PDB file of C-alpha atoms in Angstrom:
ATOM      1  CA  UNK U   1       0.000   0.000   0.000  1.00 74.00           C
ATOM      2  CA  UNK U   2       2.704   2.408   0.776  1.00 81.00           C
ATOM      3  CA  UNK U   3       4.457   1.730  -2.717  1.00 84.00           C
ATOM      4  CA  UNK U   4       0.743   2.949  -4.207  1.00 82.00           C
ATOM      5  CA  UNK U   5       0.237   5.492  -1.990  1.00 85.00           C
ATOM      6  CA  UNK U   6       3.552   6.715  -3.160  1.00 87.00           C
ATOM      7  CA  UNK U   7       3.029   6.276  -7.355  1.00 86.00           C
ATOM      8  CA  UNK U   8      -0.227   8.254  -6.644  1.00 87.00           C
ATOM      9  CA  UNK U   9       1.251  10.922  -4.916  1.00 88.00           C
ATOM     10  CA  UNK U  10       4.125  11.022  -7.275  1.00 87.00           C
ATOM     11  CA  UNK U  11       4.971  14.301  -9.463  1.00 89.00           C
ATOM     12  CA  UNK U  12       4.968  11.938 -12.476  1.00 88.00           C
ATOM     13  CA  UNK U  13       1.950  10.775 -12.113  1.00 86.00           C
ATOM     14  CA  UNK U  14       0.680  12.055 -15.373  1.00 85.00           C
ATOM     15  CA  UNK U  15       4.101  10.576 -17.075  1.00 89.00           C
ATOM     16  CA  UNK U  16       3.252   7.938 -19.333  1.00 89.00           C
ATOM     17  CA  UNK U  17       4.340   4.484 -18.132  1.00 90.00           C
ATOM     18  CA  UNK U  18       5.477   3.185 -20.941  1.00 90.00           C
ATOM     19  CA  UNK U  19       8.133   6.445 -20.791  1.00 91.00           C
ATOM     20  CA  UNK U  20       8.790   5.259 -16.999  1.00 92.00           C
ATOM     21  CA  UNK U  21       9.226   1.859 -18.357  1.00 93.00           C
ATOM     22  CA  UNK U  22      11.632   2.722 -20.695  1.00 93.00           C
ATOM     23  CA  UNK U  23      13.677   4.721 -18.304  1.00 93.00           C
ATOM     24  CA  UNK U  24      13.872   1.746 -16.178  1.00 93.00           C
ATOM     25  CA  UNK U  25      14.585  -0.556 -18.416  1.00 94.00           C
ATOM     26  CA  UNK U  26      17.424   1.292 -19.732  1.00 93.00           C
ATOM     27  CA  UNK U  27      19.072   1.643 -16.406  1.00 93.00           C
ATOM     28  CA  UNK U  28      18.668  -2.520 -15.672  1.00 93.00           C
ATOM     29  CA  UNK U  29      20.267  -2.736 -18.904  1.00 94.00           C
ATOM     30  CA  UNK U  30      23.185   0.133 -18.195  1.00 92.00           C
ATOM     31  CA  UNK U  31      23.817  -2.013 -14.638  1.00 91.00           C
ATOM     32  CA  UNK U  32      24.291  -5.073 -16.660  1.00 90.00           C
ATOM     33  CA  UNK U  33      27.002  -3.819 -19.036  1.00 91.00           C
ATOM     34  CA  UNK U  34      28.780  -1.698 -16.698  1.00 89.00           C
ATOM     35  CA  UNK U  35      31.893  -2.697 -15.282  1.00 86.00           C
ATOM     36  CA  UNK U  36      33.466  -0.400 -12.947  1.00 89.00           C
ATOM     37  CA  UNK U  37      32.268   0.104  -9.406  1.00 89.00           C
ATOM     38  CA  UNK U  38      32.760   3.944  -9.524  1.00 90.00           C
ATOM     39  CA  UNK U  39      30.124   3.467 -12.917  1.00 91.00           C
ATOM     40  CA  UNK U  40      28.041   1.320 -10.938  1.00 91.00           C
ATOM     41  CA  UNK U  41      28.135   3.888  -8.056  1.00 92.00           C
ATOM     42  CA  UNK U  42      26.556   6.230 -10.460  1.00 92.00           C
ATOM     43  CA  UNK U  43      23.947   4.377 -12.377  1.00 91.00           C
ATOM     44  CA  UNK U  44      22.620   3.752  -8.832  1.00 91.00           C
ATOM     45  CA  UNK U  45      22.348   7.248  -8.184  1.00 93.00           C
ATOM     46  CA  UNK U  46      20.926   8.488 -10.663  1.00 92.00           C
ATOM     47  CA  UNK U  47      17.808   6.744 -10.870  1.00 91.00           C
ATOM     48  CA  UNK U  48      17.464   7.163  -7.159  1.00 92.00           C
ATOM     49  CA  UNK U  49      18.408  11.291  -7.542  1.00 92.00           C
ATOM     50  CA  UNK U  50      15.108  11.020 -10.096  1.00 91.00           C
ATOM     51  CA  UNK U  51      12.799   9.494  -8.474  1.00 91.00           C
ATOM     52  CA  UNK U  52      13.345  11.753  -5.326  1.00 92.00           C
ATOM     53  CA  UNK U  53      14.269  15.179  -6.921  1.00 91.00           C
ATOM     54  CA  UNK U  54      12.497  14.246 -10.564  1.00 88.00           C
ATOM     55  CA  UNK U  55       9.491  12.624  -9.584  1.00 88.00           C
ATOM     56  CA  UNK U  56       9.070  13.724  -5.682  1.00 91.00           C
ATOM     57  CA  UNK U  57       9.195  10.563  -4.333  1.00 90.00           C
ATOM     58  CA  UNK U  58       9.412  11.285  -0.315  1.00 91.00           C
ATOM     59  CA  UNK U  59      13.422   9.982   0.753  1.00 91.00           C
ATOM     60  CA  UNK U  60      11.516   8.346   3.937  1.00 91.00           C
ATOM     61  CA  UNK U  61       9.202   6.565   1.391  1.00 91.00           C
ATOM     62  CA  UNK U  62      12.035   5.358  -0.541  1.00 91.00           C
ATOM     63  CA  UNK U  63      13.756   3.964   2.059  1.00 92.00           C
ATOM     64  CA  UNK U  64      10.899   2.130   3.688  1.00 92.00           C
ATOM     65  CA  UNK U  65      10.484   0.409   0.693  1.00 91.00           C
ATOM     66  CA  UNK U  66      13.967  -0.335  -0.273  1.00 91.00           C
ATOM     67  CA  UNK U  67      14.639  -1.135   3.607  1.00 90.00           C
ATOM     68  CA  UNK U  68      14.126  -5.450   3.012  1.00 90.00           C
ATOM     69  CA  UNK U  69      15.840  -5.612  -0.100  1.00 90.00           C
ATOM     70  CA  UNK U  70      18.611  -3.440   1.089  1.00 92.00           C
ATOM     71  CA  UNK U  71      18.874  -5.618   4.118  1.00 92.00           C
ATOM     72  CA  UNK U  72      18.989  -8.880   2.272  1.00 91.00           C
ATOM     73  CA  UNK U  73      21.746  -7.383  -0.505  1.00 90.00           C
ATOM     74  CA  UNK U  74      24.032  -5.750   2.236  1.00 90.00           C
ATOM     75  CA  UNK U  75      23.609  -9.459   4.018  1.00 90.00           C
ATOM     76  CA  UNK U  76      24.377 -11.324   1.345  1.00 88.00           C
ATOM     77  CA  UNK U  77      27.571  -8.578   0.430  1.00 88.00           C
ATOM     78  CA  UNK U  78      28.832  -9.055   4.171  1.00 86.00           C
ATOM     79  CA  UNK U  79      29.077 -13.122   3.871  1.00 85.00           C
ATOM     80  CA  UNK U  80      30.454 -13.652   0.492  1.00 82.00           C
ATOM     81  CA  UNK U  81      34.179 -12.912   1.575  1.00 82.00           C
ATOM     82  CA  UNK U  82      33.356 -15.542   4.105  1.00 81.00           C
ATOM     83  CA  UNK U  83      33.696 -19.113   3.480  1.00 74.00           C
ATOM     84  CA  UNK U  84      35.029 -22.472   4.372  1.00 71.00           C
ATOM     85  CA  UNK U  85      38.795 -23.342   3.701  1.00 69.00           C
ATOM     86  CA  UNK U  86      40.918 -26.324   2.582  1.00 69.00           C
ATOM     87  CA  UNK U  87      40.269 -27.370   5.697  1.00 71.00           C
ATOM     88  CA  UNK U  88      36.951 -27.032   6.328  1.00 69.00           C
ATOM     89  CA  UNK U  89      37.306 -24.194   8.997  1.00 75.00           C
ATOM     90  CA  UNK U  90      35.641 -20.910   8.290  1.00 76.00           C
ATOM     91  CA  UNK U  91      38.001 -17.823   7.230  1.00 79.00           C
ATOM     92  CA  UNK U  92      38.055 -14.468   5.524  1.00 79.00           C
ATOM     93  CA  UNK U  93      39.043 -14.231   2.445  1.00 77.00           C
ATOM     94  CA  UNK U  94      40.133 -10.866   1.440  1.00 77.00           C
ATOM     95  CA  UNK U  95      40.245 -11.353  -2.299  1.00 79.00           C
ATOM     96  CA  UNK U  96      36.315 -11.962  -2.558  1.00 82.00           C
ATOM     97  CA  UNK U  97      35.538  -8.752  -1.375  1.00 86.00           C
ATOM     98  CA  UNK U  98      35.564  -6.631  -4.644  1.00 88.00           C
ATOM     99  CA  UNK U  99      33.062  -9.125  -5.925  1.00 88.00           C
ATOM    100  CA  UNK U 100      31.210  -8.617  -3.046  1.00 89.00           C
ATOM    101  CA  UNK U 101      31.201  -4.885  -3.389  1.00 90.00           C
ATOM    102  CA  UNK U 102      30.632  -5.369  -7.542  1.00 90.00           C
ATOM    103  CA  UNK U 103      27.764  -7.751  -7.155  1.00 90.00           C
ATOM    104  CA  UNK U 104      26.586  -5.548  -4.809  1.00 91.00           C
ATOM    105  CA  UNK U 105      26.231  -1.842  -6.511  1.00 92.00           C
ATOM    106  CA  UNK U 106      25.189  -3.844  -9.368  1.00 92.00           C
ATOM    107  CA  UNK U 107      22.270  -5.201  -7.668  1.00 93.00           C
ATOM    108  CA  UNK U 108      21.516  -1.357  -6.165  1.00 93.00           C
ATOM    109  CA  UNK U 109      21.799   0.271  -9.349  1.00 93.00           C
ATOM    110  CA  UNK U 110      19.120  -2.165 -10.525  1.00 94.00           C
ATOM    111  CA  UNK U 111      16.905  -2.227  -7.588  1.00 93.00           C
ATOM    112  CA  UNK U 112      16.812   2.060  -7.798  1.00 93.00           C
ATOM    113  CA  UNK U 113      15.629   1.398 -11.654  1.00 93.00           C
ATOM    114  CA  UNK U 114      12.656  -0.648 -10.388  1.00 93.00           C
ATOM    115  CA  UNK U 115      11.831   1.531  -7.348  1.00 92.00           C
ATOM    116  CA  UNK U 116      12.056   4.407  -9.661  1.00 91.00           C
ATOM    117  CA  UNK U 117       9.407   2.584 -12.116  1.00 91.00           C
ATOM    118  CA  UNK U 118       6.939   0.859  -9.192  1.00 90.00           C
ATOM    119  CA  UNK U 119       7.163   3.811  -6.514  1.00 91.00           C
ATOM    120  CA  UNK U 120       5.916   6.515  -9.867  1.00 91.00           C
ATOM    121  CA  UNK U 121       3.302   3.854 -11.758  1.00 90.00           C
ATOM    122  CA  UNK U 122       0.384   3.079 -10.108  1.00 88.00           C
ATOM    123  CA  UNK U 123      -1.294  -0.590 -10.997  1.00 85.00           C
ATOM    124  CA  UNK U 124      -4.255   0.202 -13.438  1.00 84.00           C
ATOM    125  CA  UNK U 125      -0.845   2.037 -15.461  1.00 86.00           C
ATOM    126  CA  UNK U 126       0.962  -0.968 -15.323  1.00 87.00           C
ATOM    127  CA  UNK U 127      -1.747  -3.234 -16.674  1.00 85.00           C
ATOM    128  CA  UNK U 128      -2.473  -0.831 -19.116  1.00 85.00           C
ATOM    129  CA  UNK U 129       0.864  -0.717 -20.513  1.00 87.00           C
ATOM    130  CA  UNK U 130       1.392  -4.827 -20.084  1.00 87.00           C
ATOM    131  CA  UNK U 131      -2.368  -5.384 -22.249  1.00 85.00           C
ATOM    132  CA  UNK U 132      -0.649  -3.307 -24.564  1.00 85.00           C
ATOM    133  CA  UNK U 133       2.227  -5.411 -24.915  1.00 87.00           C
ATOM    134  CA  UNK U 134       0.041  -8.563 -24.983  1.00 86.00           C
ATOM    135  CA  UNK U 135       0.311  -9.826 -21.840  1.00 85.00           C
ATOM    136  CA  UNK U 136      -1.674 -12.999 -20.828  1.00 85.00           C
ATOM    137  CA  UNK U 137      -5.154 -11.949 -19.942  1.00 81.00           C
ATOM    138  CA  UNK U 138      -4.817 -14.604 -17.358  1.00 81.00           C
ATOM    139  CA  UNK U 139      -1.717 -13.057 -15.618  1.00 85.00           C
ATOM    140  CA  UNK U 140      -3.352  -9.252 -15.817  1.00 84.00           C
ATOM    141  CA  UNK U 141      -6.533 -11.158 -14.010  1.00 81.00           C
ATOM    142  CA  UNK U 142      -4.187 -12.133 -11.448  1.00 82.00           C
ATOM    143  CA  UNK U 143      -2.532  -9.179 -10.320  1.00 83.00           C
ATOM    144  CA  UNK U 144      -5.479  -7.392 -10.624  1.00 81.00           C
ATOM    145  CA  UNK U 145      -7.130  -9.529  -8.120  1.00 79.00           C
ATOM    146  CA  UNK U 146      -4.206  -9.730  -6.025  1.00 81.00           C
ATOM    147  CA  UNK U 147      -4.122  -6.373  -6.134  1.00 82.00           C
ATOM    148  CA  UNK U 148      -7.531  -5.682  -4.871  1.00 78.00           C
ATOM    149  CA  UNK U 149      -7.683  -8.380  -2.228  1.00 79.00           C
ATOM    150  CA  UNK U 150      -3.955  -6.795  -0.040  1.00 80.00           C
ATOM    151  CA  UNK U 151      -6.554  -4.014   0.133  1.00 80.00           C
ATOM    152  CA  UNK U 152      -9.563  -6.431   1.655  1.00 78.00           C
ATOM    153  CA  UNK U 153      -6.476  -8.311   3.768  1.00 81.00           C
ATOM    154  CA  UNK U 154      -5.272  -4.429   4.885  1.00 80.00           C
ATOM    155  CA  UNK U 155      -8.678  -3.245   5.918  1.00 81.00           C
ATOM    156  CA  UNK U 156     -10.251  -6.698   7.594  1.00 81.00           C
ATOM    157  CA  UNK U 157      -6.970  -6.403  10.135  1.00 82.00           C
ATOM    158  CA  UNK U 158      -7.098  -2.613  10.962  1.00 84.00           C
ATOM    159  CA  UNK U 159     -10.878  -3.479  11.316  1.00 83.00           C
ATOM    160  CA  UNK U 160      -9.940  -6.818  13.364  1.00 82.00           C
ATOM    161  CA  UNK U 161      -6.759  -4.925  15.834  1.00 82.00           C
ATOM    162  CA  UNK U 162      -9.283  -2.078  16.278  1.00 83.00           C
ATOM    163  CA  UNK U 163     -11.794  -4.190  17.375  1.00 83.00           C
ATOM    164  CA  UNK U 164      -9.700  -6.458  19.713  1.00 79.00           C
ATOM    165  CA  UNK U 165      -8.027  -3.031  21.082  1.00 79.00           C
ATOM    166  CA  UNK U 166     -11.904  -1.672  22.324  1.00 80.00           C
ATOM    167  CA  UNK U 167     -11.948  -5.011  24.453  1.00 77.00           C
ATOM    168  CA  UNK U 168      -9.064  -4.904  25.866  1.00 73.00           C
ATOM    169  CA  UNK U 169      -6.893  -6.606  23.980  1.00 72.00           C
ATOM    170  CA  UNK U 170      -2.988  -6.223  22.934  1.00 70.00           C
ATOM    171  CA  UNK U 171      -1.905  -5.182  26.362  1.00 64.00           C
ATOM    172  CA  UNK U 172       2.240  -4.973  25.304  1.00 63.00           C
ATOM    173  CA  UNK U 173       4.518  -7.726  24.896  1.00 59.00           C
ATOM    174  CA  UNK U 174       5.879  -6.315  28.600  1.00 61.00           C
ATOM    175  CA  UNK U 175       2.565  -6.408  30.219  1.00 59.00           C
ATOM    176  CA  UNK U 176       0.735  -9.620  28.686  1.00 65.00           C
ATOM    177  CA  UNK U 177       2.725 -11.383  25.923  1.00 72.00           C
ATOM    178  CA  UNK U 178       0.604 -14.242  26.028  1.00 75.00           C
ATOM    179  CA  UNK U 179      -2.706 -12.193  26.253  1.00 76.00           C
ATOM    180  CA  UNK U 180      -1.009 -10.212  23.553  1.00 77.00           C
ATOM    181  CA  UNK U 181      -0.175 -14.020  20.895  1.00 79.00           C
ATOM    182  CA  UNK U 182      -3.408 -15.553  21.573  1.00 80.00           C
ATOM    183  CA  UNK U 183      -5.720 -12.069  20.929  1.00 79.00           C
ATOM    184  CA  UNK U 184      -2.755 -12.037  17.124  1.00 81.00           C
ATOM    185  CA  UNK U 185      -3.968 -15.816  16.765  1.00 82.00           C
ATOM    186  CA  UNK U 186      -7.448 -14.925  17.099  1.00 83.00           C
ATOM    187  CA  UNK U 187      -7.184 -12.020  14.559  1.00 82.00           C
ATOM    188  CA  UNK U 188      -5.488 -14.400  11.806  1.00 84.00           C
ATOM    189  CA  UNK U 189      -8.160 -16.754  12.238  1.00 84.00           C
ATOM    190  CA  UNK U 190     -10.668 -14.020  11.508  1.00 81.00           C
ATOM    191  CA  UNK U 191      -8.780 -12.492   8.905  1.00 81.00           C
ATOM    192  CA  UNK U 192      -8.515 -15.692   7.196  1.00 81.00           C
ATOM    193  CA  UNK U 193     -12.289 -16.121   7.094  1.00 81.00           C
ATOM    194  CA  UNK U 194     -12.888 -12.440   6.378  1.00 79.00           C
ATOM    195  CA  UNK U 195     -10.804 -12.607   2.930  1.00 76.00           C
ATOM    196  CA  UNK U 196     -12.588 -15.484   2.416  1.00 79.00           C
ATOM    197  CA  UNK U 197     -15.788 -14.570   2.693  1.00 82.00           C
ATOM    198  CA  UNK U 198     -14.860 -11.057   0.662  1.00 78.00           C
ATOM    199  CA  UNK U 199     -13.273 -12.764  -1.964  1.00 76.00           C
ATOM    200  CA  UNK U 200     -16.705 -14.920  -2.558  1.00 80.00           C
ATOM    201  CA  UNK U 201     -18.610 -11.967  -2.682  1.00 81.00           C
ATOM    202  CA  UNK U 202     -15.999 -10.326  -4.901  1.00 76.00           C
ATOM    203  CA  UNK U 203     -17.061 -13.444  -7.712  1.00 77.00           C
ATOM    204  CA  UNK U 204     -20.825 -12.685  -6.986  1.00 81.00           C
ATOM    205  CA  UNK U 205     -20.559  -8.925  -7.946  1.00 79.00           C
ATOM    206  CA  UNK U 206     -18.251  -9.705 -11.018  1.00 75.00           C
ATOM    207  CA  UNK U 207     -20.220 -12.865 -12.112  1.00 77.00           C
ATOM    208  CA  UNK U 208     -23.283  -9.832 -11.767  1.00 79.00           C
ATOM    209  CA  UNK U 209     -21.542  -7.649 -14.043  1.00 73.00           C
ATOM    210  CA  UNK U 210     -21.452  -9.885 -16.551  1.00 71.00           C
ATOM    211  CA  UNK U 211     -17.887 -10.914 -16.039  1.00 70.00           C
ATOM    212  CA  UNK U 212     -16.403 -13.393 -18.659  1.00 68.00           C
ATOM    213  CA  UNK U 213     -12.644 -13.964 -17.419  1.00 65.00           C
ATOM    214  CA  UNK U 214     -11.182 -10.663 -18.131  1.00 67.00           C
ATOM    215  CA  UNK U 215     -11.067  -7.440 -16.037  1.00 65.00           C
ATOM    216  CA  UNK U 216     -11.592  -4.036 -17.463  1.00 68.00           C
ATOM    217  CA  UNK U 217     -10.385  -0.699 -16.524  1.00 67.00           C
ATOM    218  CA  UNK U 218     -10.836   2.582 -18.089  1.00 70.00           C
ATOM    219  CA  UNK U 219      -7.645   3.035 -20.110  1.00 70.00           C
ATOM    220  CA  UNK U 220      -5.866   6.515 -18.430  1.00 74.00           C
ATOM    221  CA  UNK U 221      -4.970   8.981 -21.173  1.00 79.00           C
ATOM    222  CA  UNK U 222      -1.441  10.321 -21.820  1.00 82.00           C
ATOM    223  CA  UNK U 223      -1.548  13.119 -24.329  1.00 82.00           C
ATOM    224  CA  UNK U 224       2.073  14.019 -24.404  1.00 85.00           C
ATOM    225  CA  UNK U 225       3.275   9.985 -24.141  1.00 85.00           C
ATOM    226  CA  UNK U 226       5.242  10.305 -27.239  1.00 90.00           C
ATOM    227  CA  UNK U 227       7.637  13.460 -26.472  1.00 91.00           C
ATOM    228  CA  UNK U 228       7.752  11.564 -22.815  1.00 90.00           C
ATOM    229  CA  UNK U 229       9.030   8.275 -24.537  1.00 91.00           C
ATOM    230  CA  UNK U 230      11.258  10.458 -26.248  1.00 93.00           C
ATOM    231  CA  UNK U 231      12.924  12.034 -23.543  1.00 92.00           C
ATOM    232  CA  UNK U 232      13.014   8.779 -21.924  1.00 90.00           C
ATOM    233  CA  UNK U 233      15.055   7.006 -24.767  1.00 92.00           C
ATOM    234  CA  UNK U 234      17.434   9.909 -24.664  1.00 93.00           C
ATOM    235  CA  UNK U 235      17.339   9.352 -20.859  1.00 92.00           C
ATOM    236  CA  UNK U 236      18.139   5.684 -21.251  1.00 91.00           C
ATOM    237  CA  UNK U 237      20.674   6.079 -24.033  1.00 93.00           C
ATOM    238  CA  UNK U 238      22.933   8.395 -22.287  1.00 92.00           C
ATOM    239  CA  UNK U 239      22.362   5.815 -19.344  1.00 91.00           C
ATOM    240  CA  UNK U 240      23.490   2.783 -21.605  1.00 91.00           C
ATOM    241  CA  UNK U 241      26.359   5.144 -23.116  1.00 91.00           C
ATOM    242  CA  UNK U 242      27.450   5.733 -19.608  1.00 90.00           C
ATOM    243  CA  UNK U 243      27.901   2.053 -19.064  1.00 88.00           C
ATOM    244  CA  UNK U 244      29.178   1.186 -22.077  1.00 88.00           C
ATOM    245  CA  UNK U 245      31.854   3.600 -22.149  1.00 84.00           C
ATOM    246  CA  UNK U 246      33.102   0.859 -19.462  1.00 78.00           C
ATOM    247  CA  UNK U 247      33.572  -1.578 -22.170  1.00 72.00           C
ATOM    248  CA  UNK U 248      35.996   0.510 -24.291  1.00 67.00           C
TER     249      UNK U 248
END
């Protein structure tokens, strides 16, 4: 939710996605071909500098979504140059850490490309732009209804916690932890039976509608998409020329 709060909320909202899209995929492919860490350095940057000066993303925002994968990449970094020896004994080993710290601005300089694209492009965007490119009906169905039921999941536990709260439950993990697990237990329980019941009466109002395996949403218009594609390929290419510039 906080990822579409954010695209929402974003200064390119109005942007078309497919220029977005573009711009992202140009800097996944510029993090691929680059070499040098002090390139890779940069190709993270600047898709983070546009989503937070270019597009307004909040830097609080950015990092509370980038906080898990940030987490499991700087984990993953830290153990590499550690590994078992000829003998079977753990040890440092000093000569794996530039891979560590390649692999590793590699993987940030493509994880700022897709938080650039997902934290600026609302969903009904994105399944705009992937019908476009002939994308499964199936799959579109899927994250569409995915989509819509992390809302029903969201709301049925504020509901649930706000409920439990009014009768006294959730006294602190100091004061009650047990108290505190069983009153969590009961909520999942209810949750679980909540979606369940919401998701049934989700196919009941589609089935009323007429509904004959494919969603439809009213197809947001982008007037000035193809001067915003164009900036975006000259975006991306000066991305890509960036990288490969490591190559020769």
């Amino acid at each position: 939710m906080l990822v579409e709060t954010a695209a929402y909320a974003s200064r390119w909202r109005g942007v078309a996605p497919s220029a977005k899209a573009l711009f992202a995929l140009a800097g996944i492919a510029a993090a691929w071909i680059a070499c040098r860490p002090a390139t890779l350095a940069v190709l993270a940057l600047l898709p983070m500098l546009a989503a937070l000066l270019g597009a307004r993303v909040p830097l609080r925002t950015w990092l509370a979504v980038a906080r898990a994968p940030l987490g499991f990449l700087l984990l993953a970094c830290a153990t590499l140059p550690v590994g078992p020896g000829v003998h079977g004994n753990w040890q440092w080993n000093g000569a794996m850490v530039p891979v560590a710290v390649h692999a590793g601005l590699r993987a940030l300089a493509v994880l700022a490309a897709l938080l650039g694209f997902v934290l600026t492009t609302p969903l009904p965007d994105l399944l705009s732009l992937l019908r476009r490119l002939r994308t499964p009906e199936v799959l579109l169905d899927l994250m569409a209804l995915c989509y819509r039921m992390l809302f029903v999941l969201r709301r049925a536990w504020d509901d649930g916690v706000e409920a439990q709260r009014a009768r006294l439950g959730y006294p602190g993990w100091r004061h009650g932890w047990v108290q505190t697990w069983r009153s969590t237990g009961l909520l999942a329980g209810h949750v679980a039976q909540q979606v369940w019941l919401r998701a049934a009466a989700l196919q009941v109002a589609a089935d009323a509608r007429s509904y004959t395996g494919t969603l439809r949403f009213l197809p947001a218009a982008f007037p000035r998409a193809r001067r915003q594609n164009a900036l975006a390929l000259l975006a991306g290419a000066l991305l890509v020329a960036l990288a490969l510039g490591d190559r020769w």
